């Protein structure tokens, strides 16, 4: 039996925390500074994390190997299972020509790719996060944007940044529900507290997307669309999170945002739509080839655009309507119960691990959700879509084979990243870092969102971050005089910004658009957005811990 130590070096968190941080610091340095290929950086970080677990934390070699194996398996299923099926759906629609019709249909809404980017990455991506999560929004939105003419690098960067504000209530409210379970604070109260943090970020994320899409010119020319997208998302998100069922928060917000932007385009278009995006063929964009028909300016000109018929429009949107309908059906309690009934749950061999409090760690239990996972829902959607679009079995299987071939290196990266996260969590390294931050005294108010940011960056999941640090946040807050409710909400709010920094999400996005090996470049791009939003969130949490905005905390 292995009991996790929290301060293995002389009982000192001050000495233990820097050692525990080495694997993560090394991983981010190799990716972001030294530009090492992602799979090499991930494997290196994994080896160092394993060495720290065995040599410093005293984790038995067999236990460490078992934890690494479980993390790698989790990387294959459900993570890569989701990505593979999402890309397979896209590949079939692209090969059949229906994605060209989708591009033409979007050009009827607006021939400006900045507006298309807002609708797809921000609004549609939020809907996918609300229903599925686990990287599916990044994978699907990235390939959609590439097909609409954006460079691969720009497409994945936009999708990563957009996949933030819906995360707190993603997966039909699972992060908030989990936070309530581990903290003992009523879920409705936590949702209300989080609603005073995350919707504020939603007001600014669309503007950051415009900066990525077209720099200062994009903000100058398309700010009305960004303002409408952000406001129409933030207000319903706040309202439903405060007064309605938390399972519907992001679904309502995403639909309201998409509908509002579409309504706006009926009365307003950017003044210079013929300059709707920077040239997407520049060398720095690289990656997957962009579809033709848009030119270097990033638009479909009226001369090159052919108005699709209603049947063509239906065919273009049908695959994504099928995905939405199937995901919506999968979260109906009765249907979800049937799907969950097929789940195989078992204790992972060789993981006799206890927390410092003597309780079994949750990671020792592996759930094989072969039917309930979003990846299987996407597989079923792909079969339905193939029949709707009359794609032959041979063509569908060929597209699947090509998808698996494309994802070989990315799968190795994701497996290594998840194995690293698992061995750090199981050995106690992650808990050491969290406890160290909790010793900051009154300054913990500012660090509280950073703890949630860190947890999601490591695990790739706001739900996992809340599981790891939710109770710790409450305990630390009680010792410093901070509101426990605010601390818990800050954890999940910080987690939404850590999502874009997660190596798991980086690998998924890079794999989706053919940029495997360039995860470090994506990291440097999203780091800018994180550097802007994280301090703003820390300031907001601090103000809510004072009489200035303390009245906002439930």
Coordinates of C-alpha atoms in Angstrom, one line a residue:
X1 CA 0.0 0.0 0.0
X2 CA 1.4 3.4 -1.0
X3 CA 0.3 6.4 1.1
X4 CA 0.9 9.7 -0.7
X5 CA 3.3 12.0 1.1
X6 CA 2.6 15.8 0.8
X7 CA 6.1 16.9 1.9
X8 CA 8.6 14.1 1.2
X9 CA 11.7 16.3 1.6
X10 CA 12.2 16.7 5.3
X11 CA 8.6 17.4 5.9
X12 CA 8.9 20.8 4.2
X13 CA 6.5 22.0 1.5
X14 CA 9.0 24.7 0.6
X15 CA 11.6 22.1 -0.4
X16 CA 9.2 19.6 -1.8
X17 CA 7.1 21.9 -4.1
X18 CA 10.0 23.0 -6.4
X19 CA 11.0 19.3 -6.9
X20 CA 7.3 18.4 -7.7
X21 CA 7.1 21.2 -10.2
X22 CA 10.2 20.1 -12.2
X23 CA 8.3 17.8 -14.6
X24 CA 5.8 20.4 -15.6
X25 CA 8.3 23.2 -15.9
X26 CA 10.5 21.0 -18.0
X27 CA 7.5 20.1 -20.3
X28 CA 6.5 23.7 -20.8
X29 CA 10.1 24.9 -21.3
X30 CA 10.8 22.2 -23.9
X31 CA 7.5 23.0 -25.8
X32 CA 7.5 26.8 -25.5
X33 CA 11.1 27.9 -25.3
X34 CA 13.2 25.2 -26.9
X35 CA 10.6 24.1 -29.5
X36 CA 11.2 20.4 -29.0
X37 CA 8.7 18.2 -30.7
X38 CA 5.7 17.5 -28.5
X39 CA 6.1 13.8 -28.2
X40 CA 9.7 14.1 -27.2
X41 CA 8.9 16.8 -24.7
X42 CA 6.0 14.8 -23.2
X43 CA 8.1 11.6 -22.9
X44 CA 10.9 13.5 -21.3
X45 CA 8.5 15.1 -18.8
X46 CA 7.0 11.7 -18.1
X47 CA 10.4 10.1 -17.4
X48 CA 11.3 12.9 -15.0
X49 CA 7.9 12.8 -13.3
X50 CA 8.3 9.0 -12.8
X51 CA 11.8 9.5 -11.5
X52 CA 10.6 12.1 -9.0
X53 CA 7.7 9.8 -7.9
X54 CA 10.0 6.9 -7.3
X55 CA 13.2 8.6 -6.1
X56 CA 11.7 11.5 -4.0
X57 CA 8.2 10.4 -3.1
X58 CA 9.0 6.8 -2.5
X59 CA 6.4 5.4 -4.8
X60 CA 7.1 1.7 -5.6
X61 CA 8.4 1.1 -9.1
X62 CA 5.5 -1.3 -10.0
X63 CA 2.9 1.2 -8.7
X64 CA 4.5 4.0 -10.8
X65 CA 4.5 1.8 -13.9
X66 CA 0.9 0.9 -13.3
X67 CA -0.1 4.6 -13.0
X68 CA 1.8 5.4 -16.2
X69 CA 0.0 2.6 -18.0
X70 CA -3.4 3.7 -16.8
X71 CA -2.7 7.3 -17.9
X72 CA -1.6 6.1 -21.3
X73 CA -4.6 4.0 -21.7
X74 CA -6.9 6.9 -20.7
X75 CA -5.1 8.9 -23.4
X76 CA -6.2 6.3 -26.0
X77 CA -9.6 5.9 -24.6
X78 CA -11.6 8.1 -24.3
X79 CA -9.4 11.0 -25.4
X80 CA -8.0 9.9 -28.8
X81 CA -11.2 8.0 -29.4
X82 CA -13.1 11.3 -29.4
X83 CA -10.5 13.0 -31.6
X84 CA -10.3 10.2 -34.1
X85 CA -14.1 10.0 -34.6
X86 CA -14.5 13.8 -34.8
X87 CA -11.8 14.1 -37.5
X88 CA -13.3 11.1 -39.3
X89 CA -16.7 12.9 -39.6
X90 CA -14.9 16.0 -41.0
X91 CA -12.9 13.9 -43.5
X92 CA -16.0 12.2 -44.9
X93 CA -17.8 15.5 -45.4
X94 CA -14.7 17.0 -47.0
X95 CA -14.2 14.0 -49.4
X96 CA -17.9 14.1 -50.3
X97 CA -17.8 17.8 -51.1
X98 CA -20.4 18.7 -48.5
X99 CA -17.9 20.8 -46.6
X100 CA -17.6 23.0 -49.6
X101 CA -21.3 23.5 -49.4
X102 CA -21.0 24.4 -45.8
X103 CA -18.4 27.0 -46.6
X104 CA -20.7 28.4 -49.2
X105 CA -23.6 28.4 -46.7
X106 CA -21.6 30.3 -44.2
X107 CA -20.6 32.8 -46.9
X108 CA -24.3 33.6 -47.3
X109 CA -24.4 34.6 -43.6
X110 CA -21.2 36.6 -44.0
X111 CA -18.3 36.4 -46.4
X112 CA -16.1 37.7 -43.6
X113 CA -14.1 34.9 -42.0
X114 CA -13.7 36.8 -38.8
X115 CA -17.5 36.6 -38.2
X116 CA -17.5 33.0 -39.4
X117 CA -14.7 32.3 -36.8
X118 CA -16.8 33.9 -34.0
X119 CA -19.9 31.8 -34.9
X120 CA -18.0 28.5 -35.2
X121 CA -15.3 28.7 -32.6
X122 CA -17.1 30.7 -29.9
X123 CA -20.8 29.9 -30.3
X124 CA -20.8 26.4 -31.9
X125 CA -17.8 25.4 -29.9
X126 CA -19.5 26.4 -26.7
X127 CA -22.5 24.2 -27.7
X128 CA -20.2 21.2 -28.2
X129 CA -18.4 21.9 -24.9
X130 CA -21.8 22.0 -23.2
X131 CA -22.8 18.6 -24.6
X132 CA -19.5 16.8 -24.9
X133 CA -16.2 18.4 -23.9
X134 CA -13.1 16.2 -23.7
X135 CA -11.4 18.0 -26.6
X136 CA -14.2 17.5 -29.0
X137 CA -14.9 21.2 -29.5
X138 CA -11.3 22.0 -30.3
X139 CA -11.0 19.1 -32.8
X140 CA -14.3 19.8 -34.6
X141 CA -14.1 23.6 -34.7
X142 CA -10.4 23.5 -35.8
X143 CA -11.1 21.4 -38.8
X144 CA -14.2 23.4 -39.7
X145 CA -12.2 26.6 -39.7
X146 CA -9.5 25.1 -41.8
X147 CA -12.1 24.0 -44.3
X148 CA -13.5 27.5 -44.4
X149 CA -10.1 28.8 -45.4
X150 CA -8.2 29.8 -42.2
X151 CA -4.6 28.6 -41.9
X152 CA -4.2 25.6 -39.6
X153 CA -2.2 27.5 -37.0
X154 CA -4.8 30.3 -36.8
X155 CA -7.7 27.9 -36.8
X156 CA -6.4 25.8 -33.8
X157 CA -5.4 28.9 -31.9
X158 CA -8.8 30.5 -32.3
X159 CA -10.5 27.2 -31.2
X160 CA -8.2 26.8 -28.2
X161 CA -8.9 30.3 -26.9
X162 CA -12.6 30.1 -27.6
X163 CA -12.8 26.8 -25.6
X164 CA -12.6 28.6 -22.3
X165 CA -15.7 30.4 -21.1
X166 CA -18.1 27.4 -21.6
X167 CA -15.8 25.0 -19.7
X168 CA -17.1 25.7 -16.1
X169 CA -20.6 24.4 -17.0
X170 CA -19.4 22.0 -19.8
X171 CA -20.5 18.4 -20.1
X172 CA -24.0 19.5 -18.9
X173 CA -22.7 21.1 -15.7
X174 CA -20.3 18.3 -14.6
X175 CA -17.4 20.5 -13.3
X176 CA -19.8 22.5 -11.0
X177 CA -21.6 19.3 -9.9
X178 CA -18.2 17.7 -9.0
X179 CA -17.1 20.8 -7.2
X180 CA -20.2 20.6 -5.0
X181 CA -19.6 16.9 -4.2
X182 CA -16.0 17.5 -3.0
X183 CA -16.6 20.7 -1.1
X184 CA -20.0 20.1 0.4
X185 CA -21.2 23.5 -0.7
X186 CA -24.6 23.4 -2.5
X187 CA -24.3 23.2 -6.2
X188 CA -26.7 26.1 -6.8
X189 CA -24.6 28.3 -4.6
X190 CA -21.4 27.4 -6.4
X191 CA -23.1 28.0 -9.7
X192 CA -24.2 31.5 -8.6
X193 CA -20.7 32.4 -7.3
X194 CA -19.1 31.2 -10.6
X195 CA -21.6 33.2 -12.5
X196 CA -20.1 36.4 -11.0
X197 CA -16.7 35.4 -12.5
X198 CA -16.8 33.5 -15.8
X199 CA -19.4 35.6 -17.7
X200 CA -17.2 38.6 -17.3
X201 CA -14.5 36.8 -19.2
X202 CA -17.0 35.9 -21.9
X203 CA -17.4 39.6 -22.7
X204 CA -13.7 39.8 -23.8
X205 CA -12.9 36.5 -25.3
X206 CA -14.6 37.3 -28.7
X207 CA -12.4 40.4 -28.9
X208 CA -9.3 38.3 -28.3
X209 CA -10.4 36.0 -31.1
X210 CA -10.6 39.0 -33.5
X211 CA -7.0 39.9 -32.5
X212 CA -5.9 36.4 -33.4
X213 CA -7.9 36.4 -36.6
X214 CA -6.9 39.8 -37.9
X215 CA -5.0 41.9 -35.3
X216 CA -6.0 45.4 -34.4
X217 CA -7.8 45.8 -37.8
X218 CA -10.1 42.9 -36.9
X219 CA -11.1 44.6 -33.6
X220 CA -11.6 47.9 -35.3
X221 CA -13.8 46.6 -38.1
X222 CA -15.7 43.7 -36.5
X223 CA -16.0 44.8 -32.8
X224 CA -19.9 45.1 -33.1
X225 CA -20.1 41.3 -33.9
X226 CA -17.7 40.5 -31.0
X227 CA -19.7 42.7 -28.6
X228 CA -22.9 41.0 -29.6
X229 CA -21.4 37.5 -29.4
X230 CA -19.9 38.2 -26.0
X231 CA -22.9 40.0 -24.5
X232 CA -25.5 37.5 -25.8
X233 CA -23.4 34.7 -24.3
X234 CA -22.6 36.3 -21.0
X235 CA -26.1 37.4 -20.0
X236 CA -27.8 34.1 -20.6
X237 CA -24.9 32.3 -19.0
X238 CA -25.2 34.4 -15.9
X239 CA -29.0 34.2 -15.8
X240 CA -29.3 30.4 -16.2
X241 CA -26.3 29.7 -13.9
X242 CA -28.0 31.9 -11.2
X243 CA -31.7 31.0 -11.6
X244 CA -32.0 27.9 -13.9
X245 CA -30.8 24.3 -14.1
X246 CA -27.0 24.3 -14.4
X247 CA -27.2 21.5 -17.0
X248 CA -28.6 24.0 -19.5
X249 CA -26.2 27.0 -18.8
X250 CA -23.9 26.7 -21.8
X251 CA -26.6 25.2 -24.1
X252 CA -28.8 28.3 -23.7
X253 CA -25.8 30.7 -23.9
X254 CA -24.4 29.1 -27.0
X255 CA -27.7 29.1 -28.9
X256 CA -28.4 32.7 -27.8
X257 CA -24.9 33.9 -28.9
X258 CA -25.1 32.2 -32.3
X259 CA -28.7 33.5 -32.9
X260 CA -27.8 37.0 -32.0
X261 CA -24.7 37.2 -34.3
X262 CA -26.8 35.7 -37.2
X263 CA -29.5 38.3 -36.5
X264 CA -26.9 41.1 -36.5
X265 CA -25.5 40.0 -39.9
X266 CA -29.0 40.6 -41.4
X267 CA -28.6 44.3 -40.7
X268 CA -24.9 44.9 -40.5
X269 CA -21.7 43.6 -42.2
X270 CA -18.1 44.8 -41.6
X271 CA -17.4 47.9 -43.7
X272 CA -14.3 46.3 -45.4
X273 CA -15.4 42.7 -45.7
X274 CA -13.1 42.3 -48.7
X275 CA -10.2 42.4 -46.2
X276 CA -11.8 40.0 -43.8
X277 CA -8.6 38.2 -42.7
X278 CA -4.9 38.3 -43.1
X279 CA -3.4 36.1 -45.8
X280 CA -3.7 32.6 -44.5
X281 CA -1.1 31.1 -46.8
X282 CA 1.9 32.7 -45.0
X283 CA 4.7 30.4 -44.0
X284 CA 4.0 30.8 -40.3
X285 CA 0.5 29.5 -40.7
X286 CA 1.5 26.2 -42.2
X287 CA -0.1 22.9 -41.4
X288 CA -3.1 21.4 -43.2
X289 CA -3.8 22.8 -46.6
X290 CA -6.6 25.5 -46.7
X291 CA -9.5 24.9 -49.1
X292 CA -9.5 26.9 -52.3
X293 CA -12.1 29.5 -53.2
X294 CA -11.3 32.2 -50.6
X295 CA -8.2 33.8 -52.0
X296 CA -5.4 35.3 -49.9
X297 CA -7.8 37.9 -48.4
X298 CA -9.7 35.2 -46.6
X299 CA -13.2 35.7 -48.2
X300 CA -15.3 34.1 -50.8
X301 CA -15.9 36.9 -53.3
X302 CA -19.3 37.3 -54.9
X303 CA -17.7 36.3 -58.2
X304 CA -16.4 33.0 -56.9
X305 CA -19.4 32.2 -54.6
X306 CA -22.3 30.1 -55.9
X307 CA -25.5 30.3 -53.9
X308 CA -26.3 26.8 -52.7
X309 CA -29.8 25.5 -52.9
X310 CA -31.9 24.7 -49.8
X311 CA -31.1 21.0 -50.3
X312 CA -27.4 21.9 -50.4
X313 CA -27.6 24.0 -47.3
X314 CA -29.4 21.1 -45.5
X315 CA -26.8 18.6 -46.6
X316 CA -24.0 21.0 -45.4
X317 CA -25.4 21.5 -41.9
X318 CA -26.9 18.0 -41.5
X319 CA -23.8 16.4 -40.1
X320 CA -23.5 18.9 -37.3
X321 CA -27.3 18.8 -36.7
X322 CA -26.9 15.0 -36.3
X323 CA -24.0 15.5 -33.8
X324 CA -26.0 18.1 -31.8
X325 CA -29.1 15.9 -31.7
X326 CA -27.3 12.8 -30.7
X327 CA -25.3 14.6 -27.9
X328 CA -28.6 16.2 -26.7
X329 CA -30.3 12.8 -26.6
X330 CA -27.3 11.3 -24.8
X331 CA -27.7 13.6 -21.8
X332 CA -31.4 12.9 -21.2
X333 CA -31.5 11.1 -17.8
X334 CA -33.3 8.0 -19.1
X335 CA -31.0 7.7 -22.1
X336 CA -27.9 8.5 -20.1
X337 CA -28.9 5.8 -17.7
X338 CA -29.1 3.2 -20.4
X339 CA -25.7 4.3 -21.8
X340 CA -24.1 4.3 -18.4
X341 CA -25.4 0.8 -17.7
X342 CA -23.0 -0.6 -20.2
X343 CA -20.0 1.0 -18.4
X344 CA -17.4 -1.4 -17.2
X345 CA -15.8 -0.2 -13.9
X346 CA -12.8 -2.0 -12.3
X347 CA -9.9 -1.3 -10.0
X348 CA -6.8 -0.7 -12.0
X349 CA -4.2 -3.5 -11.3
X350 CA -1.3 -2.5 -9.1
X351 CA -2.7 0.8 -7.9
X352 CA -3.0 0.3 -4.1
X353 CA -2.7 4.0 -3.4
X354 CA -4.1 6.0 -0.5
X355 CA -4.4 9.8 -0.1
X356 CA -2.6 11.5 2.9
X357 CA -6.0 11.1 4.7
X358 CA -5.9 7.3 4.1
X359 CA -8.7 7.2 1.5
X360 CA -8.4 5.3 -1.8
X361 CA -7.6 7.6 -4.7
X362 CA -10.3 8.0 -7.3
X363 CA -7.8 7.5 -10.2
X364 CA -7.3 3.9 -9.1
X365 CA -10.8 3.1 -10.5
X366 CA -11.0 2.9 -14.3
X367 CA -14.3 3.4 -16.0
X368 CA -14.6 2.0 -19.5
X369 CA -17.5 4.1 -20.8
X370 CA -17.5 2.4 -24.2
X371 CA -21.0 3.4 -24.9
X372 CA -21.5 6.7 -23.0
X373 CA -18.3 8.4 -24.1
X374 CA -18.5 11.3 -26.6
X375 CA -16.3 9.4 -28.9
X376 CA -18.8 6.6 -29.3
X377 CA -21.6 9.2 -29.9
X378 CA -19.4 10.7 -32.6
X379 CA -18.8 7.3 -34.1
X380 CA -22.6 6.7 -34.2
X381 CA -23.0 10.1 -35.7
X382 CA -20.5 9.3 -38.4
X383 CA -22.4 6.2 -39.4
X384 CA -25.6 8.1 -39.6
X385 CA -24.0 10.9 -41.5
X386 CA -22.4 8.5 -44.0
X387 CA -25.8 7.0 -44.7
X388 CA -27.4 10.5 -45.0
X389 CA -24.8 11.6 -47.5
X390 CA -24.8 8.3 -49.3
X391 CA -21.1 7.7 -48.6
X392 CA -20.1 4.1 -49.5
X393 CA -18.9 1.8 -46.8
X394 CA -15.6 1.5 -48.7
X395 CA -15.1 5.3 -48.7
X396 CA -16.0 5.6 -45.1
X397 CA -13.6 2.9 -44.0
X398 CA -10.8 4.5 -46.2
X399 CA -11.4 7.8 -44.5
X400 CA -11.2 6.2 -41.1
X401 CA -7.9 4.5 -42.0
X402 CA -6.5 7.8 -43.3
X403 CA -7.6 9.5 -40.0
X404 CA -5.8 6.8 -37.9
X405 CA -2.7 7.3 -39.9
X406 CA -2.8 11.0 -39.4
X407 CA -3.1 10.7 -35.7
X408 CA -0.2 8.3 -35.0
X409 CA 2.2 10.8 -33.6
X410 CA -0.5 12.8 -31.8
X411 CA -1.7 9.7 -30.1
X412 CA 1.8 9.1 -28.7
X413 CA 1.9 12.6 -27.4
X414 CA -1.5 12.5 -25.8
X415 CA -0.7 9.1 -24.1
X416 CA 2.6 10.5 -22.7
X417 CA 0.9 13.7 -21.4
X418 CA -1.9 11.8 -19.7
X419 CA 0.6 9.3 -18.3
X420 CA 2.6 12.3 -16.9
X421 CA -0.6 13.8 -15.3
X422 CA -1.5 10.4 -13.8
X423 CA 1.8 9.7 -12.2
X424 CA 2.0 13.2 -10.8
X425 CA -1.5 12.9 -9.3
X426 CA -1.0 9.4 -8.0
X427 CA 2.4 10.0 -6.4
X428 CA 1.2 13.2 -4.6
X429 CA 3.2 15.7 -6.6
X430 CA 0.1 17.6 -7.7
X431 CA -1.2 17.8 -4.1
X432 CA 2.2 19.1 -2.9
X433 CA 2.0 22.0 -5.3
X434 CA -1.5 22.8 -4.3
X435 CA -0.8 22.7 -0.6
X436 CA 2.2 24.9 -1.2
X437 CA 0.1 27.6 -2.8
X438 CA -2.4 27.3 0.0
X439 CA 0.3 28.4 2.5
X440 CA 0.4 31.9 1.0
X441 CA -1.8 33.4 3.8
X442 CA -3.9 36.4 2.8
X443 CA -2.2 36.4 -0.6
X444 CA -4.0 33.1 -1.3
X445 CA -7.0 35.2 -2.5
X446 CA -4.9 36.1 -5.6
X447 CA -3.4 32.6 -6.0
X448 CA -6.8 30.8 -5.7
X449 CA -7.7 31.2 -9.4
X450 CA -4.1 30.2 -10.3
X451 CA -4.5 26.9 -8.5
X452 CA -7.6 26.1 -10.6
X453 CA -5.7 27.2 -13.7
X454 CA -2.8 24.9 -12.8
X455 CA -5.1 22.0 -12.1
X456 CA -6.8 22.2 -15.5
X457 CA -3.5 22.8 -17.3
X458 CA -2.1 19.6 -15.9
X459 CA -5.2 17.4 -16.2
X460 CA -6.9 18.9 -19.2
X461 CA -10.2 18.9 -17.4
X462 CA -11.9 21.5 -15.1
X463 CA -13.8 18.6 -13.6
X464 CA -10.5 16.9 -12.6
X465 CA -9.1 20.2 -11.3
X466 CA -12.2 20.6 -9.1
X467 CA -11.8 17.1 -7.9
X468 CA -8.1 17.7 -7.0
X469 CA -8.2 21.1 -5.5
X470 CA -11.9 21.9 -4.6
X471 CA -11.7 20.7 -1.0
X472 CA -8.2 22.2 -0.7
X473 CA -9.4 25.6 -1.8
X474 CA -12.2 25.5 0.9
X475 CA -9.8 24.5 3.6
X476 CA -7.2 27.1 2.7
X477 CA -9.9 29.8 2.5
X478 CA -11.2 29.0 6.0
X479 CA -7.6 29.4 7.3
X480 CA -7.1 32.8 5.6
X481 CA -10.5 34.4 6.1
X482 CA -11.5 34.2 2.5
X483 CA -15.0 33.1 1.6
X484 CA -14.9 29.3 1.0
X485 CA -17.6 29.7 -1.7
X486 CA -15.5 32.3 -3.5
X487 CA -12.4 30.1 -3.3
X488 CA -14.3 27.1 -4.8
X489 CA -15.7 29.3 -7.5
X490 CA -12.3 30.8 -8.2
X491 CA -10.9 27.2 -8.7
X492 CA -13.4 26.4 -11.5
X493 CA -13.1 29.9 -13.0
X494 CA -9.4 29.6 -13.1
X495 CA -9.7 26.2 -14.6
X496 CA -11.5 27.6 -17.7
X497 CA -8.4 29.6 -18.5
X498 CA -6.1 26.7 -17.9
X499 CA -7.9 24.7 -20.5
X500 CA -6.1 26.5 -23.4
X501 CA -2.7 25.7 -21.8
X502 CA -3.3 22.0 -21.3
X503 CA -0.8 19.8 -23.2
X504 CA -3.6 17.4 -23.7
X505 CA -5.7 20.0 -25.6
X506 CA -2.6 21.3 -27.4
X507 CA -2.0 17.8 -28.7
X508 CA -5.6 17.3 -29.7
X509 CA -5.8 20.6 -31.6
X510 CA -2.5 20.0 -33.4
X511 CA -3.5 16.5 -34.4
X512 CA -6.9 17.7 -35.8
X513 CA -5.3 20.1 -38.3
X514 CA -2.1 18.3 -39.2
X515 CA 0.3 20.3 -37.0
X516 CA 1.6 17.4 -34.9
X517 CA 5.0 18.4 -33.7
X518 CA 4.2 22.1 -33.6
X519 CA 2.4 22.2 -30.2
X520 CA 5.0 24.5 -28.8
X521 CA 4.2 27.2 -31.3
X522 CA 0.5 26.8 -30.5
X523 CA 1.4 27.1 -26.8
X524 CA 3.2 30.4 -27.3
X525 CA 0.2 31.8 -29.1
X526 CA -2.4 30.9 -26.6
X527 CA 0.0 31.9 -23.7
X528 CA -0.6 35.6 -24.7
X529 CA -4.3 35.2 -24.2
X530 CA -3.9 33.4 -20.9
X531 CA -1.4 36.2 -19.8
X532 CA -4.2 38.7 -20.4
X533 CA -7.1 36.9 -18.9
X534 CA -5.6 35.2 -15.8
X535 CA -4.5 38.5 -14.1
X536 CA -7.9 40.0 -14.8
X537 CA -9.6 37.0 -13.2
X538 CA -7.2 37.2 -10.2
X539 CA -8.1 40.9 -9.8
X540 CA -11.8 40.2 -10.0
X541 CA -11.5 37.4 -7.3
X542 CA -9.5 39.8 -5.1
X543 CA -12.2 42.5 -5.4
X544 CA -14.9 40.0 -4.5
X545 CA -12.9 39.2 -1.4
X546 CA -13.1 42.8 -0.2
X547 CA -16.1 45.0 0.6
X548 CA -15.8 46.6 -2.9
X549 CA -17.4 43.6 -4.6
X550 CA -17.9 41.2 -1.7
X551 CA -21.6 41.7 -1.9
X552 CA -21.6 39.6 -5.1
X553 CA -20.5 36.4 -3.3
X554 CA -23.6 34.3 -2.3

